[in-house]
Short mmCIF file of C-alpha atoms and ligand atoms in Angstrom, two decimals:
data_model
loop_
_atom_site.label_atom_id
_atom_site.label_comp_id
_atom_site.label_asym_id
_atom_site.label_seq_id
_atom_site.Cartn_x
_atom_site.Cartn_y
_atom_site.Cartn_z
CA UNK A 1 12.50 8.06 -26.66
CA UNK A 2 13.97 7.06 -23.04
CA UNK A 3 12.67 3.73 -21.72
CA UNK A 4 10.29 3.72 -18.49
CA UNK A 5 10.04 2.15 -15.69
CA UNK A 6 6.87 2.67 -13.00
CA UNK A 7 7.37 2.14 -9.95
CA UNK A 8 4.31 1.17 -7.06
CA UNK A 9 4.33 0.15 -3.56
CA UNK A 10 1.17 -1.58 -2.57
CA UNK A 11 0.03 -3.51 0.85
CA UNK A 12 0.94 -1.95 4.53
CA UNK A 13 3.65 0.51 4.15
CA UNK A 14 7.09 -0.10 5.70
CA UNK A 15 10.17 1.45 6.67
CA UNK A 16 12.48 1.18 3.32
CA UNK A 17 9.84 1.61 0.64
CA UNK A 18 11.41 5.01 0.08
CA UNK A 19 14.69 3.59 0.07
CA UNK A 20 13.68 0.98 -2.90
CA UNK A 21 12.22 3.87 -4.88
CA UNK A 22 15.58 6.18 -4.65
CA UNK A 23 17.60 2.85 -5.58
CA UNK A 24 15.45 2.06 -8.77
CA UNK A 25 15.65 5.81 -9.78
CA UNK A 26 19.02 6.30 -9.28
CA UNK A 27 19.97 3.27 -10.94
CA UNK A 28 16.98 3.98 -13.99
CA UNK A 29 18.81 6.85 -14.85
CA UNK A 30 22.52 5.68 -14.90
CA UNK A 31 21.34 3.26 -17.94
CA UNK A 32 19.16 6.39 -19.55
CA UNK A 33 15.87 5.39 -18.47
CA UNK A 34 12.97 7.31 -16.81
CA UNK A 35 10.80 6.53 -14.04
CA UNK A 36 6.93 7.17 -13.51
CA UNK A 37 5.52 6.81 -9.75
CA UNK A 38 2.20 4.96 -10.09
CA UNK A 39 0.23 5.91 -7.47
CA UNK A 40 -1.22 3.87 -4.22
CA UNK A 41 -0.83 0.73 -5.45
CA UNK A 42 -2.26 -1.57 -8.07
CA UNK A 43 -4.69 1.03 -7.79
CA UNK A 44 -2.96 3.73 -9.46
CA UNK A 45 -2.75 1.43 -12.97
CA UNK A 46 -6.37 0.76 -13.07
CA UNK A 47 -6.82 4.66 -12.31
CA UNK A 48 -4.27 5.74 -14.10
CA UNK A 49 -2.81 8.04 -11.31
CA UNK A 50 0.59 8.17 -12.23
CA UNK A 51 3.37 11.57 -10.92
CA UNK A 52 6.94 11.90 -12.56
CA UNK A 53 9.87 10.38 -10.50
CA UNK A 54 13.06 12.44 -11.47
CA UNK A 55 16.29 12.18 -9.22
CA UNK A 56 14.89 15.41 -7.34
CA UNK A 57 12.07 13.43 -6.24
CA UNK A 58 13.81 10.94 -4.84
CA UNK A 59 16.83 13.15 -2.98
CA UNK A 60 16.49 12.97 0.81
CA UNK A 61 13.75 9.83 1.02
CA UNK A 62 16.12 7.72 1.88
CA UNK A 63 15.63 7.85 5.63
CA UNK A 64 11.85 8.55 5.24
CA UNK A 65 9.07 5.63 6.25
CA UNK A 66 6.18 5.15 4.58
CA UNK A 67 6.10 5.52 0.37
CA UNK A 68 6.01 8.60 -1.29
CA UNK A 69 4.17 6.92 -3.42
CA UNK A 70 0.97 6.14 -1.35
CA UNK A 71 -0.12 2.58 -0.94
CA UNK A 72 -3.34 0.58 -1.05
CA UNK A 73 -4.82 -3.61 -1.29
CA UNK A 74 -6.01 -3.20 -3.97
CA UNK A 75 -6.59 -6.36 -6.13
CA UNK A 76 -7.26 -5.38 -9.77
CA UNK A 77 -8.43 -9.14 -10.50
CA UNK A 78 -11.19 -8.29 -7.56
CA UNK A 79 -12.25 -5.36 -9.65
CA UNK A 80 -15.12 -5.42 -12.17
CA UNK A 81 -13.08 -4.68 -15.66
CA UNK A 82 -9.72 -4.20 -13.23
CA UNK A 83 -7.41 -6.10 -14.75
CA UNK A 84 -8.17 -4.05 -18.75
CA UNK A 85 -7.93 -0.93 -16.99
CA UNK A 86 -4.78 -2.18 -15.90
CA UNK A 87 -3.17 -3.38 -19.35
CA UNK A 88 -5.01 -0.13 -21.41
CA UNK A 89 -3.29 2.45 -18.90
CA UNK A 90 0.32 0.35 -19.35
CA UNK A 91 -0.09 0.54 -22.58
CA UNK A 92 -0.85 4.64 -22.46
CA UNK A 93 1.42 5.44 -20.22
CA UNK A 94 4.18 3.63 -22.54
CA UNK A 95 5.55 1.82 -19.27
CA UNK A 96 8.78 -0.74 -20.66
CA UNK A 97 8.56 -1.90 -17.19
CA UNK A 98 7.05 -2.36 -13.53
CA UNK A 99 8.63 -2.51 -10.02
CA UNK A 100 6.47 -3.75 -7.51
CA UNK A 101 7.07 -3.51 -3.99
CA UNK A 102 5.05 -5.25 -1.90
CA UNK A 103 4.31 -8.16 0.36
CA UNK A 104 2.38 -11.37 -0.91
CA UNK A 105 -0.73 -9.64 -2.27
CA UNK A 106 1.08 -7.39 -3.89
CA UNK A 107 3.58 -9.88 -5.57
CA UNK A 108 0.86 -12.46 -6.17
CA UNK A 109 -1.00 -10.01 -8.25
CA UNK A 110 2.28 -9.21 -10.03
CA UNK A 111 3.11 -13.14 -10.82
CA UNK A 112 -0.73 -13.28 -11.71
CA UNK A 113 -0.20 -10.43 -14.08
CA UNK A 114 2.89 -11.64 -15.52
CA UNK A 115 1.66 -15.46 -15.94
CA UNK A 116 -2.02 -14.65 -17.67
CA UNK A 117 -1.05 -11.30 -19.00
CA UNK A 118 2.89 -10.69 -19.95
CA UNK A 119 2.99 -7.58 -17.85
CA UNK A 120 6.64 -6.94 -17.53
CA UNK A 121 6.87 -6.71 -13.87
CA UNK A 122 9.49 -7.45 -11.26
CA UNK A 123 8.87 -7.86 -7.51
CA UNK A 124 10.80 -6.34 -4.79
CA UNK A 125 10.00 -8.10 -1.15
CA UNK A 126 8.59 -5.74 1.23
CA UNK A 127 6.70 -6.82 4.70
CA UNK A 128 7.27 -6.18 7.76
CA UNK A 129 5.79 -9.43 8.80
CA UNK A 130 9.36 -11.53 6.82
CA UNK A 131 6.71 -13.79 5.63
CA UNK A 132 7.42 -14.14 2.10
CA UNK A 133 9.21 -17.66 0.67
CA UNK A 134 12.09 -16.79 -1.75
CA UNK A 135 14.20 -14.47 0.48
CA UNK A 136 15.89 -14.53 3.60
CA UNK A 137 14.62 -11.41 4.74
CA UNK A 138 12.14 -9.07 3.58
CA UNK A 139 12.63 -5.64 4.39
CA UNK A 140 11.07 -3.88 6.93
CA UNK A 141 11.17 -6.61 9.19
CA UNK A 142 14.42 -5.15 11.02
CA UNK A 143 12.60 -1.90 12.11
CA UNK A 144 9.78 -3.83 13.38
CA UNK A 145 11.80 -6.51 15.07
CA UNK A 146 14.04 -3.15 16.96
CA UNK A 147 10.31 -1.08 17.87
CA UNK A 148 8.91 -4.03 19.07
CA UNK A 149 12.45 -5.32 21.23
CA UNK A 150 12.42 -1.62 22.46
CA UNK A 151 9.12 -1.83 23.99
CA UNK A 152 9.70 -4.89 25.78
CA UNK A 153 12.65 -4.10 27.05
CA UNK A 154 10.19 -0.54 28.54
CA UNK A 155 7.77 -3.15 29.31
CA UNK A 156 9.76 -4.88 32.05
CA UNK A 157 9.96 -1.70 33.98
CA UNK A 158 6.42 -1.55 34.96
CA UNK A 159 6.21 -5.68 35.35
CA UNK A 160 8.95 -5.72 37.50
CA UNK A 161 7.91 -2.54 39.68
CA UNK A 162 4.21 -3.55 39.59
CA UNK A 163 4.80 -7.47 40.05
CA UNK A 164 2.50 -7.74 37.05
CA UNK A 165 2.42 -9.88 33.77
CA UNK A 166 2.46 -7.71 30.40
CA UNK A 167 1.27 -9.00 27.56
CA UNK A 168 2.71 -7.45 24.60
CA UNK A 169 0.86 -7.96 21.19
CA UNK A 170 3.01 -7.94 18.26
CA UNK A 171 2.22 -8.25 14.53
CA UNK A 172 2.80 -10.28 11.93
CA UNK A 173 0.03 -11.86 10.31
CA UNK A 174 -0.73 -15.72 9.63
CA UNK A 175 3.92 -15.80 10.78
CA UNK A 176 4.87 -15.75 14.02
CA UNK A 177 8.86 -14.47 13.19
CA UNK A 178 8.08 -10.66 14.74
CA UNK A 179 6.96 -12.43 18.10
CA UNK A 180 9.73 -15.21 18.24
CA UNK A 181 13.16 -12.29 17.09
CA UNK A 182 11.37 -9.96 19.49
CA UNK A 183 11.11 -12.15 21.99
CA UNK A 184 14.45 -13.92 21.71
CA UNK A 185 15.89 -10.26 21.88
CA UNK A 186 13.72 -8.47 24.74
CA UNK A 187 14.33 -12.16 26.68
CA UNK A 188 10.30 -12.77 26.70
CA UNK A 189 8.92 -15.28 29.13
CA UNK A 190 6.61 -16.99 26.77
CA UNK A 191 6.23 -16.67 23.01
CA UNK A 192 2.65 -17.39 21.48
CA UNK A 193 2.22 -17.77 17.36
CA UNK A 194 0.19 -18.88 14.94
CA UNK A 195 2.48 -21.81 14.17
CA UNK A 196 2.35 -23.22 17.95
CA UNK A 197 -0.82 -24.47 19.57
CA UNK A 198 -2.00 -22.64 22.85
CA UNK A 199 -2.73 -24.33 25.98
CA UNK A 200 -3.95 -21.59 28.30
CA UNK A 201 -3.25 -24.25 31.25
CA UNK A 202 0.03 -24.48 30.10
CA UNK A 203 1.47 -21.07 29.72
CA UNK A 204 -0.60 -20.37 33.31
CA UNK A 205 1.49 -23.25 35.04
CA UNK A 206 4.81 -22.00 33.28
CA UNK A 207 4.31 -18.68 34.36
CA UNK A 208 3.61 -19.71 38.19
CA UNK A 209 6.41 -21.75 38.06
CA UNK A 210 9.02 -18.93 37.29
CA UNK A 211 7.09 -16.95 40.47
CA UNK A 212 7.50 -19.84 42.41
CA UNK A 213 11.04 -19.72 42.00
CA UNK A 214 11.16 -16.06 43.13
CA UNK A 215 10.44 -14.14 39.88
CA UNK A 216 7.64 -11.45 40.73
CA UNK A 217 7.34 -10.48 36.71
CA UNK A 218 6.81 -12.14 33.47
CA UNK A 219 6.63 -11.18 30.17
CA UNK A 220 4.38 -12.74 27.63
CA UNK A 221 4.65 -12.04 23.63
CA UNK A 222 1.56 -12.90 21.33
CA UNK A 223 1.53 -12.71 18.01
CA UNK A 224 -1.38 -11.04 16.37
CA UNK A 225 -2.46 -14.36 14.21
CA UNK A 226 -1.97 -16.66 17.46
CA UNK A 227 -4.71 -19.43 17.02
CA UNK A 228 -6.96 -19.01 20.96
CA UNK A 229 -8.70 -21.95 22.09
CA UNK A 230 -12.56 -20.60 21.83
CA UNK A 231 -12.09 -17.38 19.75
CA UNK A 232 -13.30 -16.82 16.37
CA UNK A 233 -12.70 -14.15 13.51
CA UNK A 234 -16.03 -11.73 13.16
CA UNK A 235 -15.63 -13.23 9.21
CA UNK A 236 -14.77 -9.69 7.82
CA UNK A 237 -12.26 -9.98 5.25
CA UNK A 238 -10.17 -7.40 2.62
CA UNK A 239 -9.84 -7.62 -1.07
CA UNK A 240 -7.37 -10.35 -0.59
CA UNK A 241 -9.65 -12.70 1.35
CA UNK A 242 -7.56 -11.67 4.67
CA UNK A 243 -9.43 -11.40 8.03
CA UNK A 244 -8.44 -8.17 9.89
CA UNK A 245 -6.24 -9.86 12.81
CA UNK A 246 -6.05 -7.09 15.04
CA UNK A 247 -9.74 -7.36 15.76
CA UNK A 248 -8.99 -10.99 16.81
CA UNK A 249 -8.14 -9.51 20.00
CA UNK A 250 -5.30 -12.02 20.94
CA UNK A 251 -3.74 -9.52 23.82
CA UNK A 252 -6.94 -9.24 25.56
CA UNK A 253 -8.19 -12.29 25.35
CA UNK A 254 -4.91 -14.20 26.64
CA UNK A 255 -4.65 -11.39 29.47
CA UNK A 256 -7.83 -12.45 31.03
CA UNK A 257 -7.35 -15.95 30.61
CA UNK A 258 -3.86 -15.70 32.38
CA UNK A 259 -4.97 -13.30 35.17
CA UNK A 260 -8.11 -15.99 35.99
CA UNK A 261 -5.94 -18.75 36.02
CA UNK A 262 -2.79 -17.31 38.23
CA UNK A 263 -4.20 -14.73 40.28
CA UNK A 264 -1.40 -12.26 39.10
CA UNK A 265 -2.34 -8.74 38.09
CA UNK A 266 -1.67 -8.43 33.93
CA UNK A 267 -1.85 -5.74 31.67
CA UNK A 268 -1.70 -5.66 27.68
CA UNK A 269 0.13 -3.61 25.49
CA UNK A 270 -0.70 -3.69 21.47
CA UNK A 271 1.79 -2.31 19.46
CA UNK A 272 -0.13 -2.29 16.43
CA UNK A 273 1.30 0.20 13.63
CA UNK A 274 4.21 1.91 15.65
CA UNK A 275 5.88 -1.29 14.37
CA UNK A 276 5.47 -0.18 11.05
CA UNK A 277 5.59 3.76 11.34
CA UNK A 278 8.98 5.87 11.76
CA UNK A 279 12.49 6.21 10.05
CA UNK A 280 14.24 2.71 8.61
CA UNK A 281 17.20 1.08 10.86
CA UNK A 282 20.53 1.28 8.72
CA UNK A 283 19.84 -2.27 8.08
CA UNK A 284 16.67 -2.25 6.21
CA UNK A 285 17.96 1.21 4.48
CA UNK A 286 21.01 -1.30 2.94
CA UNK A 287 18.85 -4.15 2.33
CA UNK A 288 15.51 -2.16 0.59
CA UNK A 289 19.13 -0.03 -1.44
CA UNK A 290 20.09 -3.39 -2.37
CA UNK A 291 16.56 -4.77 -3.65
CA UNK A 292 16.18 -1.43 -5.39
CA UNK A 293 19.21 -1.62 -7.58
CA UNK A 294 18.76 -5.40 -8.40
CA UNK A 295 15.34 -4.71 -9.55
CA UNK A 296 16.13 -2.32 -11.69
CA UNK A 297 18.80 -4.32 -13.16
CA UNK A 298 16.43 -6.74 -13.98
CA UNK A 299 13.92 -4.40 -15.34
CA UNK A 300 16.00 -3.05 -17.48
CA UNK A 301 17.80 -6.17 -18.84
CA UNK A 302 13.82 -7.32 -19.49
CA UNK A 303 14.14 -10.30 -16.98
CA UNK A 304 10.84 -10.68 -15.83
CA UNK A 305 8.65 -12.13 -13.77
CA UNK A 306 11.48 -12.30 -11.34
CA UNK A 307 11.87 -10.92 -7.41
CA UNK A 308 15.03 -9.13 -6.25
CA UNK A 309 15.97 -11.68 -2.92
CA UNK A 310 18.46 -12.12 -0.46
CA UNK A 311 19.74 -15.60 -0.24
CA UNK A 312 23.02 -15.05 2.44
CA UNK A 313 24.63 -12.31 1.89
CA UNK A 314 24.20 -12.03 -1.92
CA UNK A 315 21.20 -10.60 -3.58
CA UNK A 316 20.02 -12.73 -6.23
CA UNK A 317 16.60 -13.07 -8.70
CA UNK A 318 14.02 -15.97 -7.79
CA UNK A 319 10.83 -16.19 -9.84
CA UNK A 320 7.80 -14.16 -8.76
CA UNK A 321 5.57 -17.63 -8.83
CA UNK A 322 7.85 -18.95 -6.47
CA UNK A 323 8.33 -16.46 -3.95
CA UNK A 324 3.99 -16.21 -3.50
CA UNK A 325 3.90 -19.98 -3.40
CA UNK A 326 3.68 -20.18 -0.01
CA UNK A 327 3.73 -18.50 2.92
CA UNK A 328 7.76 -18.65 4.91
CA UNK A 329 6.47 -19.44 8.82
CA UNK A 330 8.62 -19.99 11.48
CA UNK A 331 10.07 -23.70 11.50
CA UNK A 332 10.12 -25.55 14.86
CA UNK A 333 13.89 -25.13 15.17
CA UNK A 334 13.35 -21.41 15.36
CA UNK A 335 10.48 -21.49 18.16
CA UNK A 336 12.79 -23.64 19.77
CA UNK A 337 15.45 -21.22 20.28
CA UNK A 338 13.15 -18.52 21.86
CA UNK A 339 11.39 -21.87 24.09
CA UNK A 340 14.62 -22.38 25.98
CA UNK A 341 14.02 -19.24 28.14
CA UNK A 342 10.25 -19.58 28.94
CA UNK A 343 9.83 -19.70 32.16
O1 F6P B 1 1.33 -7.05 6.61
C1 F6P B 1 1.71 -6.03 7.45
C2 F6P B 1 0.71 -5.84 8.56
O2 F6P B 1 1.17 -4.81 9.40
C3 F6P B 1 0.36 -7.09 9.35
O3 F6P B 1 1.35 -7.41 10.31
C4 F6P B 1 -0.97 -6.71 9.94
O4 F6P B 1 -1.77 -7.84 10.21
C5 F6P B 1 -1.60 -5.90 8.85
O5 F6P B 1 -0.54 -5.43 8.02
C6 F6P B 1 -2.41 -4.72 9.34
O6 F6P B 1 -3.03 -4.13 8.25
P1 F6P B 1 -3.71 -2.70 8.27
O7 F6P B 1 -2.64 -1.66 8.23
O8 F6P B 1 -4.54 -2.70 7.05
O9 F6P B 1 -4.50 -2.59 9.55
#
């Protein structure tokens, strides 16, 4: 009997998830084995949703966002009697393998899995937020980075016709790196993120200090996880202990401050999931290609408990453990390069 692989996406969905399932499939059946979508998630193995993944399932995805697949945060070791639903439906299902796609939820549960339980499971970095240690780049990020550089660049339209300050809101969870490339690209004023402290009497007396030299306009990008003097989460958190961010409010809250402290009109814009939603740039399509076939390869030569990762330009195996070690934020050096333009 053929060999199987199942393949889930779980977390926020992405531009390339489709692109990592085509890759796996494709290369699946060069070696002879079968795949098995498992679907939404962790979810789907402690359901047991599963649907068949031939090549015609996977022909013309490639350029599709989202996941065929569905997607969910779920955490089976949150679950009363998760994790044996888990290992009973692997076990009826006759999966050889697992491909995970995901962020750090998603791959922690996998290294859990594989640690405490020998589930034969190999990660494949997804997240739009590039967050993950391990990799270079996660997938997804690209698209993000390009929606959210596009809408600044729109942005400075209205600023510069209205003589206003925007505030654009960006995501990217507890990591600031969607603020800081968008930013650097779209030629933002200020950059706030989680990694920097704010000073609200700061950023006011930078931004009055590029009027005062004859600028009429600014441009201010927050990240979503940006730490606000005097703001606190309402405490509500998801399976994975995480608080929702977007509630946090971090566009609003900095508008007003700014506006009270200059005088100058200011008006937010938060992206929210536009950065996530929409077709893959030909970037992410490559990289989430590359990931795909490299997982396989690894799923099928029974190395596991390993993550598909780009380290340069090659595409390489690092261990699941230490890819969800830690969270990859962006190093001073980095905020650095997008601080030389403020102001
Ligand atoms: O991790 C991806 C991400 O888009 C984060 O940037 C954001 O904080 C979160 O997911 C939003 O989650 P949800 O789609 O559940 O609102």
């Amino acid at each position: 009997m053929a060999k199987t692989i199942g393949i889930l996406t779980g977390g926020g969905d992405c531009p390339g998830l489709n692109a990592v399932i085509r890759a796996v499939v494709r290369e699946a059946d060069v070696a002879g084995w079968e795949c098995v979508g498992i679907l939404e998630g962790w979810r789907g193995l402690v359901d047991g949703s599963f649907r068949d993944l031939a090549l015609r399932d996977v022909s013309g995805i490639l350029p599709r966002g989202g996941t065929i697949l569905g997607t969910s945060r779920t955490n089976p070791f949150n679950l009363d009697g998760g994790v044996e639903k888990l290992l009973t439906n692997l076990r009826a299902r006759d999966l050889d393998a697992v491909v995970a796609i995901g962020g750090e939820d998603t791959l922690g549960v996998a290294a859990r899995l594989h640690r405490e339980h020998q589930v034969p499971v190999v990660g494949v970095p997804k997240t739009i937020d590039n967050d993950l240690s391990g990799t270079d780049y996660t997938f997804g990020f690209d698209t993000a980075v390009s929606i959210a550089t596009e809408a600044i660049d729109r942005l400075h339209t209205t600023a510069e016709s209205h003589n206003r300050v925007m505030v654009v809101e960006v995501m990217g969870r507890h990591a600031g790196w969607i603020a800081v490339m968008s930013g650097i690209a779209g030629g933002a004023d200020v950059i706030l993120i989680p990694e920097q402290p704010v000073d609200y009497d700061e950023v006011a007396g930078g931004l009055r200090k590029r009027h005062a030299r004859g600028k009429n306009f600014s441009i201010v990008v927050a990240s979503e996880g940006t730490e606000l003097p005097g703001v606190a989460d309402d405490g509500e958190v998801d399976q994975f202990g995480h608080v929702t961010l977007s509630k946090r409010g971090v566009g609003d809250v900095l508008a007003r401050e700014i506006e009270q402290r200059t005088g100058f009109e200011t008006r937010v814009t938060v992206l929210g999931h536009i950065q996530r939603g929409g077709t893959p740039t030909a970037r992410d399509r490559v990289l989430a290609t590359r990931f795909g076939l490299k997982a396989a390869e690894l799923a099928i030569a029974g190395e596991f408990g390993q993550m598909a990762a780009l380290r340069g330009d090659d595409i390489v195996a690092v261990s699941l453990d230490e890819a969800t070690a830690k969270l990859k934020t962006v190093p001073p050096e980095w905020y650095a390069v997008a601080q030389a333009f403020f102001g």
